[in-house]
PDB file of C-alpha atoms in Angstrom:
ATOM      1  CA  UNK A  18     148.533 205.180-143.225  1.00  0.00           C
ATOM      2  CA  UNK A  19     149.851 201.333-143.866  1.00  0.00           C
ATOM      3  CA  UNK A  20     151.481 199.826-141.044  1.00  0.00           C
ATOM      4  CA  UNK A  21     154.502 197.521-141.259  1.00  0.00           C
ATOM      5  CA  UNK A  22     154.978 194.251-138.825  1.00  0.00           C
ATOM      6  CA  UNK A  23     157.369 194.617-136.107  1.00  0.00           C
ATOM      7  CA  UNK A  24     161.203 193.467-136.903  1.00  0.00           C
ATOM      8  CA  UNK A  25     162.450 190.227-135.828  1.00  0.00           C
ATOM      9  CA  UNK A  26     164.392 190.622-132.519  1.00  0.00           C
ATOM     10  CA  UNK A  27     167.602 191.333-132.839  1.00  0.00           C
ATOM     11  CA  UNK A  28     167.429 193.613-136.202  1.00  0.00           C
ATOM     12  CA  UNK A  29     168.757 196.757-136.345  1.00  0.00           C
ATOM     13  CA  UNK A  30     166.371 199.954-135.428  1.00  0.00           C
ATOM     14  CA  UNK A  31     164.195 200.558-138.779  1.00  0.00           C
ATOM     15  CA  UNK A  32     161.644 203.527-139.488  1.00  0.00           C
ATOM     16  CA  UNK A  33     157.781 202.072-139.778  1.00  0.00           C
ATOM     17  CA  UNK A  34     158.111 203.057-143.473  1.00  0.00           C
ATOM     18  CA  UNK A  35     160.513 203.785-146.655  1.00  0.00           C
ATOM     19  CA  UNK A  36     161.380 207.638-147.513  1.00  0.00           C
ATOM     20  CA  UNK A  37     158.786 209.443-149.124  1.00  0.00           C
ATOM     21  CA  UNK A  38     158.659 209.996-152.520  1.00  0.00           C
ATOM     22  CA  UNK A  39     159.723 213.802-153.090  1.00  0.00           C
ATOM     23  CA  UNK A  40     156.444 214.849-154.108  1.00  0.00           C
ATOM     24  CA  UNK A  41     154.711 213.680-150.763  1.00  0.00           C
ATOM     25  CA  UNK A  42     156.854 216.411-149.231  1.00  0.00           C
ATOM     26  CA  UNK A  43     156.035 219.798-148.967  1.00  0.00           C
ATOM     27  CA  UNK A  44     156.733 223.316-147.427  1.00  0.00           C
ATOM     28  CA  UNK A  45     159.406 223.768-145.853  1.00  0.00           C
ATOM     29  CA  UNK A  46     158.708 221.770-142.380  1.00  0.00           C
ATOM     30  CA  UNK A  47     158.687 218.451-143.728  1.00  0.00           C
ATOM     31  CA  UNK A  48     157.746 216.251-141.142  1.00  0.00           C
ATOM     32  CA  UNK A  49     158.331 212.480-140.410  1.00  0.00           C
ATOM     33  CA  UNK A  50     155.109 212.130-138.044  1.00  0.00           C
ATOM     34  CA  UNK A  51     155.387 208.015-138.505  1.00  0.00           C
ATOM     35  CA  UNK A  52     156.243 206.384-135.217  1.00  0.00           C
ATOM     36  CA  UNK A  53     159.118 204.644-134.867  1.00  0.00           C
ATOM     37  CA  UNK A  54     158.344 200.421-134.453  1.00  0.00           C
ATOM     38  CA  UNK A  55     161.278 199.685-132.554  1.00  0.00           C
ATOM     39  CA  UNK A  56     162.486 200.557-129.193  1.00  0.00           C
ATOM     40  CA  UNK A  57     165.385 203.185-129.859  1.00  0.00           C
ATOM     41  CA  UNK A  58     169.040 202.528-129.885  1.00  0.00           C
ATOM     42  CA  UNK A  59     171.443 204.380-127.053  1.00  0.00           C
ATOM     43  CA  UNK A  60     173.695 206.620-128.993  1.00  0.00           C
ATOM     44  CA  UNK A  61     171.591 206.479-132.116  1.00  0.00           C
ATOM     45  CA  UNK A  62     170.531 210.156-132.783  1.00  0.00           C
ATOM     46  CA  UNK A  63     166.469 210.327-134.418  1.00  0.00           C
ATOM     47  CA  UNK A  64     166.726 211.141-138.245  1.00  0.00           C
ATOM     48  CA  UNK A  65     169.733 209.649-138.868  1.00  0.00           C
ATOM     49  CA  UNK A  66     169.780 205.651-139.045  1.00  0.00           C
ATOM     50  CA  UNK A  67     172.880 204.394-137.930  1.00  0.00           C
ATOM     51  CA  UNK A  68     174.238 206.914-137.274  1.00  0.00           C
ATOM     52  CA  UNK A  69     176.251 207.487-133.871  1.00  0.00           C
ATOM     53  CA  UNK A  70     176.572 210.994-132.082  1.00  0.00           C
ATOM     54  CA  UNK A  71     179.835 212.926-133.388  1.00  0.00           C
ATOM     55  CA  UNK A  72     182.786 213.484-130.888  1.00  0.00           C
ATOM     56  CA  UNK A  73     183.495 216.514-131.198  1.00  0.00           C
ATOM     57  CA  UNK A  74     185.625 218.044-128.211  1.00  0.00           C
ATOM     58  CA  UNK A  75     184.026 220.947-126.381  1.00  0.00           C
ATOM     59  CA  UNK A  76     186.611 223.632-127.069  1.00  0.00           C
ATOM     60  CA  UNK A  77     186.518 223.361-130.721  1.00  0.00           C
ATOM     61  CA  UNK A  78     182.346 223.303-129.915  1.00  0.00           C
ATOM     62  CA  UNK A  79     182.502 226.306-128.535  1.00  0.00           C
ATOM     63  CA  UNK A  80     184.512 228.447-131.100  1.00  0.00           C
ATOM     64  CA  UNK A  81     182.418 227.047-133.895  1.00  0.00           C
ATOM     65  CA  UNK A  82     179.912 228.093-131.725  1.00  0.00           C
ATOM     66  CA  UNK A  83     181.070 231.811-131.375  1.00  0.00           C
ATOM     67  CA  UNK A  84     182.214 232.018-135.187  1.00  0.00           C
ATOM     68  CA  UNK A  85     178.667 230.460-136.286  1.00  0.00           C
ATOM     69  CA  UNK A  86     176.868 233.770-133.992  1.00  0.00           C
ATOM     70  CA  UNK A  87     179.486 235.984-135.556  1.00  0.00           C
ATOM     71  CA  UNK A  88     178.880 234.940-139.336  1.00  0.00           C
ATOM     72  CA  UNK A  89     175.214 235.203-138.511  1.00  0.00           C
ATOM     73  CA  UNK A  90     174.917 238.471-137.418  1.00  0.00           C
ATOM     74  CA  UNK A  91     176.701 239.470-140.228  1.00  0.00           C
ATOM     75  CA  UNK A  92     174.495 237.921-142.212  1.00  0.00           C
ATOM     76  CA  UNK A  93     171.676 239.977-140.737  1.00  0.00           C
ATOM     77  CA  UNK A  94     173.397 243.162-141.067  1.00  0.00           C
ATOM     78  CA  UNK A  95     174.023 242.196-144.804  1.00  0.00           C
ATOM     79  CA  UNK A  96     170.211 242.088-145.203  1.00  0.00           C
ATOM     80  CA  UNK A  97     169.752 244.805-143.267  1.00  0.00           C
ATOM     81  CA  UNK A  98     171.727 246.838-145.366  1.00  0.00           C
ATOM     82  CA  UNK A  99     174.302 247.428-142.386  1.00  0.00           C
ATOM     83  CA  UNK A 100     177.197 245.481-143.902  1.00  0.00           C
ATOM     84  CA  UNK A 101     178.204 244.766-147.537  1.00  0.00           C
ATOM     85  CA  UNK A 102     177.934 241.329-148.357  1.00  0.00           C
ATOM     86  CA  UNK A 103     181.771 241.042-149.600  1.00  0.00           C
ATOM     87  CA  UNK A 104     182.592 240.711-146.321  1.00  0.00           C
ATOM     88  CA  UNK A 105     181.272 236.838-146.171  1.00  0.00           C
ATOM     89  CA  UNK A 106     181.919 236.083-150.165  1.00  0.00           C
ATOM     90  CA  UNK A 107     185.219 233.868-148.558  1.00  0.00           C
ATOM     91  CA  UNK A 108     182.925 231.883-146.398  1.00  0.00           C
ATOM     92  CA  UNK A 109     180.100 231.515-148.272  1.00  0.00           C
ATOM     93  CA  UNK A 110     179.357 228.950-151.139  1.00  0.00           C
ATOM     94  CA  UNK A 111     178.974 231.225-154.321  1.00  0.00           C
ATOM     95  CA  UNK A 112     175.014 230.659-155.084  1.00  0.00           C
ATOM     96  CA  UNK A 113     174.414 231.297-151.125  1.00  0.00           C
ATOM     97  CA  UNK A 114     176.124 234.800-151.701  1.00  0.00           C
ATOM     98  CA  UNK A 115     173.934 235.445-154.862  1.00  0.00           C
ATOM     99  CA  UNK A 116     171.205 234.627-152.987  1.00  0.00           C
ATOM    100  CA  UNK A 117     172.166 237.061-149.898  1.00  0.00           C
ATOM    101  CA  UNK A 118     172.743 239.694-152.337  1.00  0.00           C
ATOM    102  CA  UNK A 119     169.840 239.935-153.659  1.00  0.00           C
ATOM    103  CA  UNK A 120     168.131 239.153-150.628  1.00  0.00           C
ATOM    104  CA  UNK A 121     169.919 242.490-149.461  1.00  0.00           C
ATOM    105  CA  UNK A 122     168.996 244.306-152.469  1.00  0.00           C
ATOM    106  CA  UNK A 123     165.361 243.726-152.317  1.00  0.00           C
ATOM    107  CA  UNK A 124     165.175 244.668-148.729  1.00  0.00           C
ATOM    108  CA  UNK A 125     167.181 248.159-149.735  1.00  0.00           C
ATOM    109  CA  UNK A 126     164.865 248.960-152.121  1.00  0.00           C
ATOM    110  CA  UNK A 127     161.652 248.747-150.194  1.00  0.00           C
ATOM    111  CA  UNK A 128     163.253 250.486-147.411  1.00  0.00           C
ATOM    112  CA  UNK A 129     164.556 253.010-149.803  1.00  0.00           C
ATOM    113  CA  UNK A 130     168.307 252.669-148.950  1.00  0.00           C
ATOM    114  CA  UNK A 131     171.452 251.504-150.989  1.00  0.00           C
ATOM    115  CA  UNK A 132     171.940 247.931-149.963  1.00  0.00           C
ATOM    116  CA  UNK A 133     175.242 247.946-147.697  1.00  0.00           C
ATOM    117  CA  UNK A 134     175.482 251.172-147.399  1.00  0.00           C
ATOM    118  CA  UNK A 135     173.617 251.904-143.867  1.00  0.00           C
ATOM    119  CA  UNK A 136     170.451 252.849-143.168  1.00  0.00           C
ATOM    120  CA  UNK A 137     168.406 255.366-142.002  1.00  0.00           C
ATOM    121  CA  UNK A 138     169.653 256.346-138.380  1.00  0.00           C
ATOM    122  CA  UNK A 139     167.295 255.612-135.418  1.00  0.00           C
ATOM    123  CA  UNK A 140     166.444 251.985-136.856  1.00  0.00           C
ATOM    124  CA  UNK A 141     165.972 249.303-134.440  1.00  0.00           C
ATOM    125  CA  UNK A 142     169.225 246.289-135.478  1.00  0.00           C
ATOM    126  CA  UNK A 143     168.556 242.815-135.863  1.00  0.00           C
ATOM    127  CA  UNK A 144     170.763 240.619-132.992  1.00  0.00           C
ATOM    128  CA  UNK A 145     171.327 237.032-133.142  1.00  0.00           C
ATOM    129  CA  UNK A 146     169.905 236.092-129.538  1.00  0.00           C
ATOM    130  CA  UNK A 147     170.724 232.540-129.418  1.00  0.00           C
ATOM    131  CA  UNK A 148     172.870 229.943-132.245  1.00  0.00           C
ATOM    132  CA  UNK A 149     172.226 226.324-131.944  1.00  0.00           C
ATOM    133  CA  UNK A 150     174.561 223.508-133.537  1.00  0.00           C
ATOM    134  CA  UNK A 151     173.866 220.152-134.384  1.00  0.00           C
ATOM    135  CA  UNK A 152     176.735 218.340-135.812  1.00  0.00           C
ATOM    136  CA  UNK A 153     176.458 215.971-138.705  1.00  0.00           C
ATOM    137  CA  UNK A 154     179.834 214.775-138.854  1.00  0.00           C
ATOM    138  CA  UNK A 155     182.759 215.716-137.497  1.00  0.00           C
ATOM    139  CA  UNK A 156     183.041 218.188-140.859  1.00  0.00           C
ATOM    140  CA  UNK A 157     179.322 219.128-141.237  1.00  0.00           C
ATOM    141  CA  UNK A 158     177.168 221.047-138.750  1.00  0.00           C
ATOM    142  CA  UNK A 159     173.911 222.698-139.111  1.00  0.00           C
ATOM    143  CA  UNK A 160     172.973 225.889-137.284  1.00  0.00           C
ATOM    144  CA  UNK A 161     169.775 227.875-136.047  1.00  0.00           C
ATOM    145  CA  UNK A 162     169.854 231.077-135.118  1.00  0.00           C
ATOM    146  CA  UNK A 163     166.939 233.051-132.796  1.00  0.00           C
ATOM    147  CA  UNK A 164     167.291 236.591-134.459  1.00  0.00           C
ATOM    148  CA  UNK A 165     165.567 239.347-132.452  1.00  0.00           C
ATOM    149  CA  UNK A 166     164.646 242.853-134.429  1.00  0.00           C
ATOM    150  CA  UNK A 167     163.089 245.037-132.254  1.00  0.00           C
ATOM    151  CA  UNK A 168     159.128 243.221-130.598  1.00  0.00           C
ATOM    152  CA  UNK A 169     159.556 240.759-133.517  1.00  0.00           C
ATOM    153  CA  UNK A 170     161.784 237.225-133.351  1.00  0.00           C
ATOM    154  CA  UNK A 171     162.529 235.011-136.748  1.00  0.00           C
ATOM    155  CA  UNK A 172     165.102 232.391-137.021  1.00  0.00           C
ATOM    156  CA  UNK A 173     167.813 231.705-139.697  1.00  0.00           C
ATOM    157  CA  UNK A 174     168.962 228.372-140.238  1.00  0.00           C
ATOM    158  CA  UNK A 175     172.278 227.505-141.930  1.00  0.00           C
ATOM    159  CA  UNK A 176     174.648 224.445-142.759  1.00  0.00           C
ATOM    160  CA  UNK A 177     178.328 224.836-142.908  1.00  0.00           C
ATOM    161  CA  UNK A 178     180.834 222.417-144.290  1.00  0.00           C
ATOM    162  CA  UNK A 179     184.635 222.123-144.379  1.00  0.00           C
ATOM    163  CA  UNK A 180     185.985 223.351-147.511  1.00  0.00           C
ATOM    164  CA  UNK A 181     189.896 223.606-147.864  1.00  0.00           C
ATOM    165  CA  UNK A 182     190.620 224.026-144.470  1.00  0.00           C
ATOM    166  CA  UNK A 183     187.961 226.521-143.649  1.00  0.00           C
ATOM    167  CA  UNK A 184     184.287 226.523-142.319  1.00  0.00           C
ATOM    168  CA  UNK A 185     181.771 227.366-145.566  1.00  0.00           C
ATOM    169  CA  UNK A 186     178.584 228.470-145.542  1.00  0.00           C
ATOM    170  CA  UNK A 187     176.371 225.751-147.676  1.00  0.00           C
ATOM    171  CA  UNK A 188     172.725 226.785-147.172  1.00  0.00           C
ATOM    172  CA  UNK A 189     170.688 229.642-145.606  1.00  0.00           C
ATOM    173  CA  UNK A 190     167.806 230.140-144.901  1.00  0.00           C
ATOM    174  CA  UNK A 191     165.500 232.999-143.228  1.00  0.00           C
ATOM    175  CA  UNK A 192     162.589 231.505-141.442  1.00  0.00           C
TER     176      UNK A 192
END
C-alpha cells in the first residue's frame, strides 16, 4: 500500500489515493479501506468528494420513503411469483424489468409454479421489514431494503432516478 504526503493546509479534503483501476475491483462489496489523510469536512458526506448533503424536505422524504417500501415489496412478490411483473414495467427502466422477469421465471420453475400466477397456498411471503434512502441528488436516491421470508433475512438494493416526471427504477439488485 503506497502512501501519499499530507496536503498543504488549506486544500480541499482529498482521498490518500486515485480511483482504482476497474480491474482492482471485485465482487460486489467493493471497498475503499484507504484512510482518509485529511481531517473531514462538515457537510461533506464520505464517498462523494465535494459533494454537500441534499436538501430534501422531510415530507417529500417520507413519501419517497413509503412508495420506495411499496415498489419493493412488489418487487418481491414479482419474484415470488405473487404478482406479475407488468405491474412495475411503468416504473422500471426496461433491462431492469427483463432482468426481474426472468429472475421471476427461474424462481417459478424450480418451485414448480407459473411465474405470476400464485403459488402454492400455505407458503411463508417475503415482507420488506425496513427501506433505507440515501439521496444522491435532489433527483437520484438509492435504496436498501431488509426483506424478511420466513427465519431467513436478505436485502435488495435499488437506485431510482427521475425520468419524465416520475420516480424510475434504474438498478436492482438481490443481495
Amino acid at each position: 500500500m503506497s502512501t501519499r504526503p499530507a496536503a498543504p493546509s488549506g486544500a480541499t479534503v482529498t482521498r490518500l489515493h486515485a480511483r482504482a483501476p476497474l480491474a482492482a475491483v471485485q465482487g460486489t462489496l467493493a471497498l475503499d479501506l484507504a484512510p482518509l489523510l485529511d481531517p473531514p469536512v462538515p457537510g461533506a458526506r464520505p464517498g462523494l468528494p465535494g459533494s454537500d448533503l441534499v436538501d430534501v424536505a422531510p415530507r417529500q422524504r417520507e413519501a419517497l420513503r413509503e412508495w420506495t417500501n411499496g415498489y419493493l415489496q412488489a418487487v418481491v412478490e414479482i419474484v415470488a411469483g405473487d404478482r406479475p411483473a407488468s405491474q412495475l414495467q411503468h416504473w422500471t427502466r426496461r433491462d431492469v424489468h427483463q432482468d426481474l422477469t426472468r429472475r421471476a421465471e427461474l424462481v417459478a420453475r424450480a418451485g414448480g409454479h407459473v411465474a405470476g400466477q400464485g403459488r402454492r397456498p400455505g407458503l411463508a411471503r417475503s415482507q420488506v421489514v425496513a427501506v433505507r434512502l440515501s439521496f444522491l441528488s435532489a433527483r437520484t436516491v438509492e435504496v436498501a431494503a431488509h426483506v424478511r421470508h420466513g427465519a431467513r433475512s436478505r436485502a435488495v438494493a435499488a437506485r431510482f432516478e427521475t425520468f419524465r416526471g416520475r420516480w424510475v427504477c434504474t438498478a436492482l439488485e438481490f443481495c
